[in-house]
Amino acid sequence: MIAVAGEALIDLIIGPAGRADVRPGGGPFNAARTIARLGQAAVFVGRTSGDRFGQLLRDCLAADGVQLGVPDPAAEPTTLAMVHLGAAGVPEYSFYLTGTAASELDYGQLRAALPAWPDALHVGSLGLAMDPIGASLESLITSAPETTLVMLDPNCRPEAITTRPQYLGRLQRIAGRADVVKASVEDLAYLSPGASIEAAAAALLRAGPALVLVSDGPRPARAFTAGDEVSVPVPAAEVADTVGAGDALGGAFLSWWASRQRTRDDLRRVDEVAMAVRAAVEVSALTCTRSGAEPPWAAELAGRPGWS
């Protein structure tokens, strides 16, 4: 079982004419859907509202086969993200977070949703910039047993971060228990301003994880360990937009890893890491061909590198 903890929200994708396209989203929500569509047992641990948007989010998870760890709808409204698509389909975000369903997840709900520790735990995104959910996620991760592989995807959104030092301190503590950090080049620029990709990845590795996986749009994905670096080209794709591409990359990496029964110790095997990244970029590239965060199903990957 792979657990994904964090926020589910609605992306309001604003097109050139100013019209809003309603799409279910949120980094952890997207990662959970990716994992389930690729055939792995997945549980999403996050709060959803009792409003119509919340019902849409629950329906999407159910349709993809994702177990709902916190089944009772919340009284607060659904968390919203306004997504303005810029050049080449690259999204720009603004958020409506305060007093919404996603932010009010407490530690008791987290532990109740996970009576047994999963094989892998994925955390990150906006949830780490909000409270009480952020503090709850930090407590969950830092108490995870050695048998659970932890992936951290910071998915930094400066627009949602109210106190940078506090946020960075939380990420540093979480990274101390994480096994994999999946980060975009934009994340690295926020975490280590002015540093090269290599230097920023090295700083994360010093915090504790065995692997830092870096996405860079259409440029090769790179994976860094304490002694090695892997670079994997991203396959060409006709891009509709890039919403959810990074979430799909992280979810696909965990799916590949779990499907082959790899463990935390195997993260030091650079050949295995390279195969997992190669498989993950195929999933990310396919996600870019659809509007909104719509990862592919396992059947769509037949014959693609890493999925045969």
Coordinates of C-alpha atoms in Angstrom, one line a residue:
M1 CA 0.0 0.0 0.0
I2 CA 1.2 3.5 -0.9
A3 CA -0.3 6.4 1.2
V4 CA -0.5 9.9 -0.1
A5 CA -1.1 12.6 2.5
G6 CA -1.9 16.3 1.8
E7 CA -4.4 18.4 0.0
A8 CA -7.1 17.9 -2.6
L9 CA -8.4 21.1 -4.3
I10 CA -10.1 22.4 -7.4
D11 CA -8.0 23.9 -10.1
L12 CA -9.9 26.7 -11.9
I13 CA -7.9 26.8 -15.1
I14 CA -8.4 30.2 -16.7
G15 CA -8.1 30.2 -20.5
P16 CA -7.3 33.1 -22.9
A17 CA -10.9 34.2 -23.0
G18 CA -11.1 34.4 -19.2
R19 CA -13.4 31.4 -18.8
A20 CA -12.7 28.9 -16.0
D21 CA -12.4 25.2 -16.6
V22 CA -13.0 23.3 -13.4
R23 CA -10.5 20.5 -12.7
P24 CA -9.9 18.3 -9.7
G25 CA -6.3 18.8 -8.4
G26 CA -3.8 19.3 -5.7
G27 CA -0.3 17.7 -5.8
P28 CA -1.0 14.8 -3.4
F29 CA -4.4 14.2 -4.9
N30 CA -2.8 14.0 -8.4
A31 CA -0.1 11.7 -7.1
A32 CA -2.6 9.3 -5.5
R33 CA -4.5 9.1 -8.8
T34 CA -1.4 8.4 -10.7
I35 CA -0.4 5.6 -8.3
A36 CA -3.8 3.9 -8.5
R37 CA -4.1 4.3 -12.3
L38 CA -0.7 2.5 -12.6
G39 CA -2.1 -0.5 -10.7
Q40 CA -0.8 0.0 -7.1
A41 CA -3.0 0.1 -4.0
A42 CA -3.3 3.7 -2.9
V43 CA -4.9 5.6 -0.1
F44 CA -5.4 9.3 -0.1
V45 CA -5.2 10.9 3.4
G46 CA -6.7 14.4 3.2
R47 CA -10.0 16.2 3.9
T48 CA -12.6 16.9 1.3
S49 CA -15.6 19.3 1.7
G50 CA -19.2 18.4 1.8
D51 CA -19.8 20.9 -1.1
R52 CA -20.2 19.9 -4.7
F53 CA -16.5 20.4 -5.5
G54 CA -15.7 18.1 -2.6
Q55 CA -18.1 15.5 -4.0
L56 CA -16.3 15.8 -7.4
L57 CA -13.0 15.1 -5.7
R58 CA -14.3 12.1 -3.9
D59 CA -15.9 10.8 -7.1
C60 CA -12.6 11.1 -9.0
L61 CA -10.7 9.2 -6.3
A62 CA -13.3 6.4 -6.3
A63 CA -13.3 6.2 -10.1
D64 CA -9.5 5.7 -10.1
G65 CA -9.6 3.1 -7.3
V66 CA -8.1 5.3 -4.6
Q67 CA -9.1 4.5 -1.1
L68 CA -10.3 7.5 0.9
G69 CA -8.5 7.6 4.3
V70 CA -10.7 10.4 5.7
P71 CA -14.1 9.5 4.4
D72 CA -16.3 12.0 6.2
P73 CA -16.9 15.2 4.3
A74 CA -15.8 18.4 6.0
A75 CA -18.0 21.4 6.8
E76 CA -15.5 23.9 5.3
P77 CA -15.6 24.8 1.6
T78 CA -13.2 23.2 -0.9
T79 CA -9.7 24.7 -1.3
L80 CA -9.3 26.5 -4.6
A81 CA -6.4 27.2 -7.0
M82 CA -6.7 29.7 -9.8
V83 CA -4.4 28.5 -12.6
H84 CA -3.5 31.0 -15.4
L85 CA -1.8 29.3 -18.3
G86 CA 1.2 31.2 -19.6
A87 CA 3.6 30.5 -22.5
A88 CA 3.9 26.8 -23.5
G89 CA 1.1 25.9 -21.2
V90 CA 3.1 26.6 -18.0
P91 CA 0.8 27.4 -15.1
E92 CA 0.8 30.4 -12.8
Y93 CA -1.1 29.9 -9.5
S94 CA -3.0 31.9 -6.9
F95 CA -4.8 30.2 -4.0
Y96 CA -7.8 30.4 -1.7
L97 CA -6.7 28.4 1.4
T98 CA -7.8 30.0 4.7
G99 CA -10.7 28.3 6.3
T100 CA -11.0 25.6 3.7
A101 CA -11.3 21.9 4.0
A102 CA -7.8 20.8 3.1
S103 CA -6.1 23.0 5.7
E104 CA -7.9 21.6 8.8
L105 CA -6.4 18.1 8.8
D106 CA -5.2 17.2 12.2
Y107 CA -2.8 14.5 13.4
G108 CA -5.5 12.4 15.0
Q109 CA -7.3 12.1 11.6
L110 CA -3.9 11.2 9.9
R111 CA -3.2 8.4 12.3
A112 CA -6.8 7.1 12.2
A113 CA -6.5 6.9 8.4
L114 CA -3.3 4.9 8.7
P115 CA -3.9 2.3 11.4
A116 CA -1.0 0.3 9.9
W117 CA 2.0 2.0 8.4
P118 CA 2.1 1.8 4.6
D119 CA 5.0 0.5 2.5
A120 CA 5.5 4.0 1.1
L121 CA 4.3 7.4 2.1
H122 CA 4.1 10.4 -0.2
V123 CA 3.7 13.9 1.3
G124 CA 4.1 17.5 0.2
S125 CA 2.8 20.5 -1.7
L126 CA 0.5 23.2 -0.2
G127 CA -0.2 21.1 2.9
L128 CA 3.3 21.9 4.2
A129 CA 2.6 25.7 4.0
M130 CA -0.7 25.5 5.9
D131 CA -1.6 24.7 9.5
P132 CA -2.8 22.6 11.2
I133 CA -2.2 20.2 8.3
G134 CA 1.5 21.2 7.9
A135 CA 2.3 20.4 11.6
S136 CA 0.3 17.2 11.3
L137 CA 2.2 16.0 8.3
E138 CA 5.5 16.9 9.9
S139 CA 4.6 14.8 13.0
L140 CA 3.5 11.9 10.8
I141 CA 6.6 11.8 8.7
T142 CA 9.1 12.2 11.5
S143 CA 7.5 9.3 13.3
A144 CA 7.4 6.9 10.3
P145 CA 9.1 3.6 10.9
E146 CA 12.2 2.5 9.0
T147 CA 10.1 0.0 7.0
T148 CA 8.2 2.9 5.3
L149 CA 9.8 4.6 2.3
V150 CA 9.0 8.3 2.5
M151 CA 8.9 10.7 -0.6
L152 CA 8.8 14.4 -0.1
D153 CA 7.6 16.6 -2.9
P154 CA 7.8 20.3 -1.7
N155 CA 6.1 21.7 -4.8
C156 CA 6.9 25.1 -3.4
R157 CA 4.3 27.8 -4.0
P158 CA 5.7 31.1 -2.8
E159 CA 2.2 32.7 -3.2
A160 CA 0.9 30.5 -0.4
I161 CA 3.9 30.7 2.0
T162 CA 3.4 33.3 4.7
T163 CA 6.6 32.9 6.7
R164 CA 9.6 31.6 4.7
P165 CA 12.0 30.7 7.6
Q166 CA 9.3 28.7 9.3
Y167 CA 8.4 26.9 6.1
L168 CA 12.1 26.1 5.3
G169 CA 12.6 24.9 8.8
R170 CA 9.7 22.5 8.4
L171 CA 11.0 21.2 5.1
Q172 CA 14.5 20.7 6.6
R173 CA 13.1 18.6 9.5
I174 CA 10.9 16.5 7.1
A175 CA 13.9 16.0 4.7
G176 CA 15.8 14.5 7.6
R177 CA 13.4 11.5 7.5
A178 CA 12.6 11.5 3.8
D179 CA 14.2 8.8 1.6
V180 CA 13.4 10.6 -1.7
V181 CA 12.9 14.3 -2.4
K182 CA 11.2 15.0 -5.7
A183 CA 11.7 18.6 -6.7
S184 CA 11.4 20.8 -9.8
V185 CA 14.1 23.3 -10.7
E186 CA 11.7 26.0 -9.6
D187 CA 11.5 24.3 -6.1
L188 CA 15.3 24.2 -6.0
A189 CA 15.5 27.9 -6.9
Y190 CA 13.2 28.8 -4.0
L191 CA 15.0 26.5 -1.5
S192 CA 18.5 27.5 -2.5
P193 CA 18.4 30.9 -4.3
G194 CA 21.3 31.4 -6.7
A195 CA 22.6 27.9 -6.3
S196 CA 23.2 25.6 -9.3
I197 CA 20.9 22.5 -9.6
E198 CA 23.9 20.4 -8.5
A199 CA 24.6 22.5 -5.4
A200 CA 20.9 22.7 -4.4
A201 CA 20.5 18.9 -4.8
A202 CA 23.6 18.3 -2.7
A203 CA 22.2 20.5 0.0
L204 CA 19.1 18.4 0.1
L205 CA 21.1 15.2 0.2
R206 CA 23.0 16.5 3.2
A207 CA 19.7 16.9 5.0
G208 CA 19.2 13.1 4.9
P209 CA 17.5 11.6 1.9
A210 CA 19.2 9.0 -0.2
L211 CA 17.9 10.4 -3.5
V212 CA 16.9 13.7 -5.0
L213 CA 14.8 13.5 -8.2
V214 CA 14.7 16.8 -10.2
S215 CA 12.3 17.6 -13.0
D216 CA 13.0 20.4 -15.5
G217 CA 10.1 20.6 -17.9
P218 CA 11.1 19.2 -21.3
R219 CA 14.7 18.9 -20.3
P220 CA 16.2 15.7 -18.9
A221 CA 15.1 14.6 -15.5
R222 CA 18.0 14.1 -13.1
A223 CA 18.5 11.9 -10.1
F224 CA 21.2 12.6 -7.5
T225 CA 22.6 10.3 -4.9
A226 CA 25.5 10.8 -2.6
G227 CA 27.9 9.5 -5.2
D228 CA 26.1 9.3 -8.5
E229 CA 24.0 11.3 -11.0
V230 CA 21.5 10.0 -13.5
S231 CA 20.1 12.0 -16.4
V232 CA 17.1 10.7 -18.3
P233 CA 15.8 12.5 -21.5
V234 CA 12.1 13.4 -21.5
P235 CA 10.2 12.0 -24.5
A236 CA 8.8 14.5 -27.0
A237 CA 5.1 15.2 -26.5
E238 CA 2.4 17.5 -27.9
V239 CA 1.8 19.6 -24.8
A240 CA -1.7 20.6 -23.8
D241 CA -0.5 22.0 -20.5
T242 CA 1.9 20.9 -17.8
V243 CA -0.5 20.9 -14.9
G244 CA 0.1 17.8 -12.7
A245 CA 3.2 16.6 -14.7
G246 CA 5.5 16.8 -11.7
D247 CA 2.9 15.1 -9.5
A248 CA 2.7 12.3 -12.1
L249 CA 6.5 11.9 -12.1
G250 CA 6.7 11.4 -8.4
G251 CA 3.7 9.1 -8.3
A252 CA 5.0 7.0 -11.2
F253 CA 8.4 6.6 -9.6
L254 CA 6.8 5.2 -6.4
S255 CA 4.5 3.0 -8.4
W256 CA 7.4 1.5 -10.4
W257 CA 9.4 1.1 -7.2
A258 CA 6.6 -0.7 -5.4
S259 CA 5.6 -2.9 -8.3
R260 CA 9.1 -4.3 -8.3
Q261 CA 9.2 -4.7 -4.5
R262 CA 12.1 -2.3 -4.2
T263 CA 12.9 -0.9 -0.7
R264 CA 14.7 2.0 0.9
D265 CA 18.0 0.2 0.6
D266 CA 17.6 -0.2 -3.2
L267 CA 17.7 3.6 -3.6
R268 CA 21.5 3.3 -3.5
R269 CA 21.4 1.1 -6.6
V270 CA 21.9 3.6 -9.4
D271 CA 20.9 1.2 -12.1
E272 CA 17.5 0.7 -10.4
V273 CA 17.0 4.4 -9.9
A274 CA 17.7 5.0 -13.6
M275 CA 15.1 2.5 -14.7
A276 CA 12.5 4.0 -12.3
V277 CA 13.2 7.5 -13.6
R278 CA 13.0 6.4 -17.2
A279 CA 9.6 4.8 -16.5
A280 CA 8.4 7.9 -14.6
V281 CA 9.2 10.4 -17.3
E282 CA 7.0 8.4 -19.7
V283 CA 4.1 8.9 -17.4
S284 CA 4.8 12.6 -16.9
A285 CA 5.1 13.2 -20.6
L286 CA 1.8 11.6 -21.3
T287 CA 0.1 13.7 -18.6
C288 CA 1.3 16.8 -20.5
T289 CA -0.7 15.8 -23.5
R290 CA -4.0 16.2 -21.6
S291 CA -5.6 19.3 -20.3
G292 CA -5.5 19.4 -16.5
A293 CA -3.9 16.7 -14.3
E294 CA -5.0 13.5 -16.0
P295 CA -2.3 10.8 -15.6
P296 CA -2.4 7.8 -17.9
W297 CA -3.6 4.3 -17.0
A298 CA -1.3 1.4 -17.0
A299 CA -2.7 0.0 -20.2
E300 CA -1.7 3.2 -22.0
L301 CA 2.0 2.6 -21.1
A302 CA 2.3 -0.9 -22.7
G303 CA 5.5 -1.0 -24.7
R304 CA 6.9 2.2 -23.3
P305 CA 10.3 2.2 -21.6
G306 CA 10.1 0.7 -18.1
W307 CA 6.5 -0.5 -18.4
S308 CA 6.7 -3.5 -20.8

